[in-house]
Amino acid sequence: MSLGTKVRLARLFSHPSGNLFGGAVDHFVGYGDVRKGGLADLPGALARVMAGKPDYVSIQPGTARHLWPQYAGKASLVIQAGCFTPDDRISELIATPEDAVRAGADALAVAIPVRGATEGKYIRWLTDSVNAAARYGMPVVAHIYPRDFTDGAKIVFTPDEIAYAARIGYESGVDVIKIGYTGDFESFRETVRTCPVPVVIAGGPKTDTLLGALQQTADAIRAGARGAVVGRNLWGHGDPQKAALAYRGVIHDGLSAPDALAKAGA
């Protein structure tokens, strides 16, 4: 690992807790009608996420170009390169490590789905990005989503598939792996224990309650995860700032989910 990679990773995990709280304002092609939901006002969504003081934010390169300058220095910037829908209707790699360098980013995120007939192409996205990033000392954060095609194309979080996703990540040489929490503590702990790079969890589908999302995060951290990168459960919440404060309580302060929720007043 180069000096540049070590320095940038240290910025991502700079909190004294050693954990990471990230906000994800990306995957724009997967959310349907852009006039509805938490991302209808993209500048507003980013502002609400930043008000929660995340350690980093992952956004698409165009979003960074237009919206990030006012937030520079307030959190680490991570450029999201992956652009896909689970059914492969859209399947593009839209940024390179060089693009991340030009943007002043601390990491390149590459979101990929796995399983299915097109899996090999996505693994190539990841390995090519890792090899190119090494020339710049740019860490790669892999966001890996296993799919099931039994009834359409769906993202799944079963223990076997999440373990497979983690294996794809570290055998591709990435520096951080973002995967979904399985809901099964023992299986997730074993996946994290046998993974030689830091694992953070995805915020996952929007839960019925913030308490449920926080409980999943607390369980994952007890299992060895190094934090969470949260999207819908932040900008999709009625009060993203309070939601972010609750996540920080779980991730950085070691609070239980109910205590973090109470402390945030959410």
Short mmCIF file of C-alpha atoms in Angstrom, two decimals:
data_model
loop_
_atom_site.label_atom_id
_atom_site.label_comp_id
_atom_site.label_asym_id
_atom_site.label_seq_id
_atom_site.Cartn_x
_atom_site.Cartn_y
_atom_site.Cartn_z
CA MET A 1 0.00 0.00 0.00
CA SER A 2 1.43 3.37 -1.05
CA LEU A 3 1.85 6.35 1.24
CA GLY A 4 -0.91 8.22 -0.60
CA THR A 5 -3.34 5.35 -0.06
CA LYS A 6 -2.49 5.18 3.64
CA VAL A 7 -2.94 8.94 4.07
CA ARG A 8 -6.30 8.97 2.32
CA LEU A 9 -7.57 5.95 4.25
CA ALA A 10 -6.51 7.66 7.47
CA ARG A 11 -8.72 10.60 6.51
CA LEU A 12 -11.69 8.31 5.95
CA PHE A 13 -11.21 6.65 9.34
CA SER A 14 -10.02 9.78 11.14
CA HIS A 15 -12.53 9.70 13.99
CA PRO A 16 -10.97 8.65 17.34
CA SER A 17 -13.43 5.73 17.49
CA GLY A 18 -11.64 4.16 14.53
CA ASN A 19 -15.00 3.77 12.80
CA LEU A 20 -16.54 5.51 9.82
CA PHE A 21 -19.90 7.19 9.37
CA GLY A 22 -20.55 7.91 5.71
CA GLY A 23 -23.43 9.40 3.79
CA ALA A 24 -24.36 8.13 0.32
CA VAL A 25 -26.08 10.53 -2.08
CA ASP A 26 -25.54 8.48 -5.22
CA HIS A 27 -27.08 5.67 -7.33
CA PHE A 28 -29.30 8.25 -8.99
CA VAL A 29 -30.51 5.89 -11.74
CA GLY A 30 -32.13 3.51 -9.26
CA TYR A 31 -34.60 5.79 -7.52
CA GLY A 32 -37.24 6.27 -10.22
CA ASP A 33 -39.16 9.55 -10.43
CA VAL A 34 -36.65 12.29 -9.64
CA ARG A 35 -39.47 14.61 -8.55
CA LYS A 36 -40.42 12.40 -5.62
CA GLY A 37 -38.71 11.21 -2.47
CA GLY A 38 -35.69 12.33 -0.52
CA LEU A 39 -33.55 13.02 -3.59
CA ALA A 40 -36.07 15.20 -5.43
CA ASP A 41 -34.06 18.22 -4.30
CA LEU A 42 -30.52 16.95 -4.70
CA PRO A 43 -28.76 20.10 -3.39
CA GLY A 44 -31.12 20.04 -0.43
CA ALA A 45 -30.52 16.34 0.21
CA LEU A 46 -26.76 16.86 0.25
CA ALA A 47 -27.15 19.85 2.57
CA ARG A 48 -29.28 17.78 4.98
CA VAL A 49 -26.77 14.94 4.99
CA MET A 50 -23.86 17.32 5.57
CA ALA A 51 -25.70 18.90 8.50
CA GLY A 52 -25.33 15.53 10.22
CA LYS A 53 -21.51 15.82 10.08
CA PRO A 54 -20.62 12.56 8.30
CA ASP A 55 -16.98 11.52 8.01
CA TYR A 56 -17.39 11.14 4.27
CA VAL A 57 -19.93 11.48 1.51
CA SER A 58 -20.03 9.43 -1.69
CA ILE A 59 -21.52 11.24 -4.68
CA GLN A 60 -21.43 11.00 -8.44
CA PRO A 61 -18.70 12.98 -10.25
CA GLY A 62 -21.13 15.47 -11.76
CA THR A 63 -22.75 16.13 -8.39
CA ALA A 64 -19.32 16.76 -6.93
CA ARG A 65 -18.45 19.23 -9.68
CA HIS A 66 -21.60 21.28 -9.14
CA LEU A 67 -22.29 20.97 -5.41
CA TRP A 68 -19.20 19.95 -3.45
CA PRO A 69 -17.07 23.15 -3.41
CA GLN A 70 -19.06 24.66 -0.53
CA TYR A 71 -18.47 21.53 1.57
CA ALA A 72 -14.77 21.03 0.84
CA GLY A 73 -12.86 20.38 4.04
CA LYS A 74 -16.00 19.52 6.02
CA ALA A 75 -15.93 15.81 5.16
CA SER A 76 -13.97 13.47 2.94
CA LEU A 77 -15.20 13.33 -0.63
CA VAL A 78 -15.65 9.92 -2.25
CA ILE A 79 -16.43 9.80 -5.98
CA GLN A 80 -18.92 7.09 -6.97
CA ALA A 81 -17.93 5.44 -10.24
CA GLY A 82 -20.51 2.66 -10.49
CA CYS A 83 -23.79 3.32 -12.27
CA PHE A 84 -26.14 0.35 -12.64
CA THR A 85 -29.63 -1.00 -12.14
CA PRO A 86 -30.03 -4.56 -10.76
CA ASP A 87 -31.60 -5.72 -14.03
CA ASP A 88 -28.65 -4.38 -16.08
CA ARG A 89 -30.87 -1.90 -17.92
CA ILE A 90 -28.12 0.59 -17.07
CA SER A 91 -24.58 -0.66 -16.64
CA GLU A 92 -21.79 1.90 -16.86
CA LEU A 93 -18.55 2.81 -15.13
CA ILE A 94 -18.66 6.60 -15.18
CA ALA A 95 -15.52 7.70 -13.31
CA THR A 96 -11.86 6.76 -13.02
CA PRO A 97 -9.27 7.16 -10.26
CA GLU A 98 -7.84 10.07 -12.24
CA ASP A 99 -11.25 11.74 -12.10
CA ALA A 100 -11.24 11.27 -8.32
CA VAL A 101 -7.78 12.83 -8.08
CA ARG A 102 -8.90 15.84 -10.11
CA ALA A 103 -11.91 16.26 -7.84
CA GLY A 104 -9.72 16.30 -4.73
CA ALA A 105 -11.36 13.11 -3.44
CA ASP A 106 -10.02 10.83 -0.73
CA ALA A 107 -11.35 7.64 -2.37
CA LEU A 108 -13.05 6.17 -5.40
CA ALA A 109 -16.19 4.13 -4.74
CA VAL A 110 -17.13 1.42 -7.23
CA ALA A 111 -20.64 0.04 -6.79
CA ILE A 112 -21.25 -3.30 -8.48
CA PRO A 113 -23.88 -6.02 -8.47
CA VAL A 114 -22.76 -9.64 -8.38
CA ARG A 115 -24.36 -12.92 -9.45
CA GLY A 116 -26.07 -13.32 -12.79
CA ALA A 117 -24.77 -13.60 -16.33
CA THR A 118 -23.06 -10.18 -16.29
CA GLU A 119 -21.16 -10.66 -13.04
CA GLY A 120 -17.78 -11.04 -14.75
CA LYS A 121 -18.03 -7.62 -16.33
CA TYR A 122 -18.64 -5.99 -12.97
CA ILE A 123 -15.74 -7.79 -11.35
CA ARG A 124 -13.59 -6.46 -14.19
CA TRP A 125 -14.84 -2.94 -13.38
CA LEU A 126 -13.59 -3.45 -9.86
CA THR A 127 -10.21 -4.98 -10.62
CA ASP A 128 -9.45 -2.48 -13.38
CA SER A 129 -10.33 0.37 -11.00
CA VAL A 130 -8.07 -1.06 -8.28
CA ASN A 131 -5.15 -1.39 -10.69
CA ALA A 132 -5.61 2.12 -12.05
CA ALA A 133 -6.07 3.60 -8.57
CA ALA A 134 -2.76 2.16 -7.38
CA ARG A 135 -0.92 4.56 -9.70
CA TYR A 136 -2.41 7.52 -7.82
CA GLY A 137 -2.42 6.21 -4.26
CA MET A 138 -6.22 6.36 -4.39
CA PRO A 139 -8.15 3.93 -2.14
CA VAL A 140 -11.04 2.01 -3.65
CA VAL A 141 -14.21 1.44 -1.65
CA ALA A 142 -16.27 -1.39 -3.13
CA HIS A 143 -20.05 -1.25 -2.73
CA ILE A 144 -21.10 -4.81 -3.54
CA TYR A 145 -24.71 -5.94 -3.96
CA PRO A 146 -25.59 -9.62 -4.55
CA ARG A 147 -28.60 -10.25 -6.79
CA ASP A 148 -31.27 -12.90 -7.02
CA PHE A 149 -33.11 -13.50 -10.30
CA THR A 150 -35.81 -15.88 -9.07
CA ASP A 151 -38.51 -13.24 -9.46
CA GLY A 152 -37.02 -10.38 -11.44
CA ALA A 153 -33.69 -8.87 -10.37
CA LYS A 154 -33.47 -8.10 -6.66
CA ILE A 155 -30.72 -7.17 -4.24
CA VAL A 156 -30.45 -9.75 -1.43
CA PHE A 157 -28.77 -9.84 1.97
CA THR A 158 -28.60 -13.55 2.85
CA PRO A 159 -25.54 -14.77 4.79
CA ASP A 160 -24.15 -16.82 1.89
CA GLU A 161 -24.51 -14.00 -0.62
CA ILE A 162 -23.05 -11.34 1.66
CA ALA A 163 -20.06 -13.60 2.40
CA TYR A 164 -19.63 -14.02 -1.36
CA ALA A 165 -19.79 -10.25 -1.88
CA ALA A 166 -17.08 -9.68 0.71
CA ARG A 167 -14.88 -12.32 -0.94
CA ILE A 168 -15.28 -10.64 -4.34
CA GLY A 169 -14.18 -7.36 -2.76
CA TYR A 170 -11.01 -8.41 -1.06
CA GLU A 171 -9.89 -10.80 -3.79
CA SER A 172 -10.23 -7.86 -6.18
CA GLY A 173 -7.79 -5.92 -4.00
CA VAL A 174 -10.06 -3.13 -2.73
CA ASP A 175 -9.25 -1.16 0.41
CA VAL A 176 -12.70 -0.98 2.05
CA ILE A 177 -15.78 -3.13 1.46
CA LYS A 178 -19.34 -1.92 1.89
CA ILE A 179 -21.87 -4.75 2.11
CA GLY A 180 -25.36 -5.21 3.49
CA TYR A 181 -25.95 -6.55 6.98
CA THR A 182 -27.36 -10.07 6.89
CA GLY A 183 -29.56 -9.77 9.97
CA ASP A 184 -27.78 -12.85 11.31
CA PHE A 185 -25.13 -11.84 13.85
CA GLU A 186 -23.00 -14.99 13.84
CA SER A 187 -22.76 -15.32 10.07
CA PHE A 188 -21.91 -11.66 9.67
CA ARG A 189 -19.27 -11.83 12.39
CA GLU A 190 -17.63 -14.75 10.62
CA THR A 191 -17.66 -12.87 7.29
CA VAL A 192 -16.01 -9.83 8.88
CA ARG A 193 -13.54 -11.93 10.89
CA THR A 194 -12.20 -13.61 7.76
CA CYS A 195 -12.02 -10.42 5.68
CA PRO A 196 -8.55 -8.80 5.71
CA VAL A 197 -9.79 -5.27 4.88
CA PRO A 198 -12.23 -3.00 6.77
CA VAL A 199 -15.91 -3.77 6.30
CA VAL A 200 -18.65 -1.16 6.63
CA ILE A 201 -22.33 -1.84 6.18
CA ALA A 202 -24.71 -0.36 3.68
CA GLY A 203 -27.65 1.57 5.04
CA GLY A 204 -29.79 -0.90 3.14
CA PRO A 205 -33.48 -0.59 2.23
CA LYS A 206 -35.34 2.08 4.16
CA THR A 207 -36.55 0.45 7.37
CA ASP A 208 -39.97 0.91 8.97
CA THR A 209 -38.35 2.78 11.84
CA LEU A 210 -35.06 4.54 12.45
CA LEU A 211 -34.68 2.39 15.55
CA GLY A 212 -34.64 -0.72 13.37
CA ALA A 213 -31.93 0.72 11.13
CA LEU A 214 -29.84 1.78 14.12
CA GLN A 215 -30.20 -1.65 15.70
CA GLN A 216 -28.87 -3.29 12.54
CA THR A 217 -25.92 -0.91 12.60
CA ALA A 218 -25.21 -1.57 16.28
CA ASP A 219 -25.34 -5.33 15.70
CA ALA A 220 -23.00 -5.08 12.71
CA ILE A 221 -20.47 -3.07 14.69
CA ARG A 222 -20.58 -5.59 17.53
CA ALA A 223 -19.85 -8.20 14.87
CA GLY A 224 -16.72 -6.29 13.81
CA ALA A 225 -17.87 -3.84 11.14
CA ARG A 226 -16.02 -0.51 11.09
CA GLY A 227 -19.06 1.67 10.53
CA ALA A 228 -21.82 2.34 8.02
CA VAL A 229 -22.45 4.32 4.84
CA VAL A 230 -26.08 5.39 4.88
CA GLY A 231 -28.32 6.78 2.14
CA ARG A 232 -32.09 6.37 2.29
CA ASN A 233 -32.18 6.12 6.07
CA LEU A 234 -30.58 9.59 6.17
CA TRP A 235 -31.96 11.71 3.33
CA GLY A 236 -35.19 9.69 3.33
CA HIS A 237 -35.83 10.39 7.01
CA GLY A 238 -38.14 13.18 8.12
CA ASP A 239 -35.28 14.84 10.03
CA PRO A 240 -31.97 13.77 8.44
CA GLN A 241 -29.90 15.77 10.93
CA LYS A 242 -31.37 13.96 13.92
CA ALA A 243 -31.03 10.63 12.10
CA ALA A 244 -27.36 11.39 11.45
CA LEU A 245 -26.78 12.29 15.09
CA ALA A 246 -28.31 8.97 16.10
CA TYR A 247 -26.05 7.08 13.68
CA ARG A 248 -23.03 8.93 15.04
CA GLY A 249 -24.04 7.87 18.53
CA VAL A 250 -24.07 4.21 17.53
CA ILE A 251 -21.00 4.27 15.29
CA HIS A 252 -18.69 6.64 17.14
CA ASP A 253 -19.92 6.70 20.73
CA GLY A 254 -20.80 3.04 21.13
CA LEU A 255 -24.36 3.81 22.26
CA SER A 256 -27.17 1.29 22.02
CA ALA A 257 -29.75 2.00 19.36
CA PRO A 258 -32.41 3.18 21.84
CA ASP A 259 -29.90 5.40 23.70
CA ALA A 260 -28.61 6.92 20.45
CA LEU A 261 -32.16 7.62 19.32
CA ALA A 262 -33.02 9.26 22.62
CA LYS A 263 -29.86 11.35 22.66
CA ALA A 264 -30.57 12.62 19.14
CA GLY A 265 -34.16 13.43 20.01
CA ALA A 266 -35.28 11.57 16.91
#
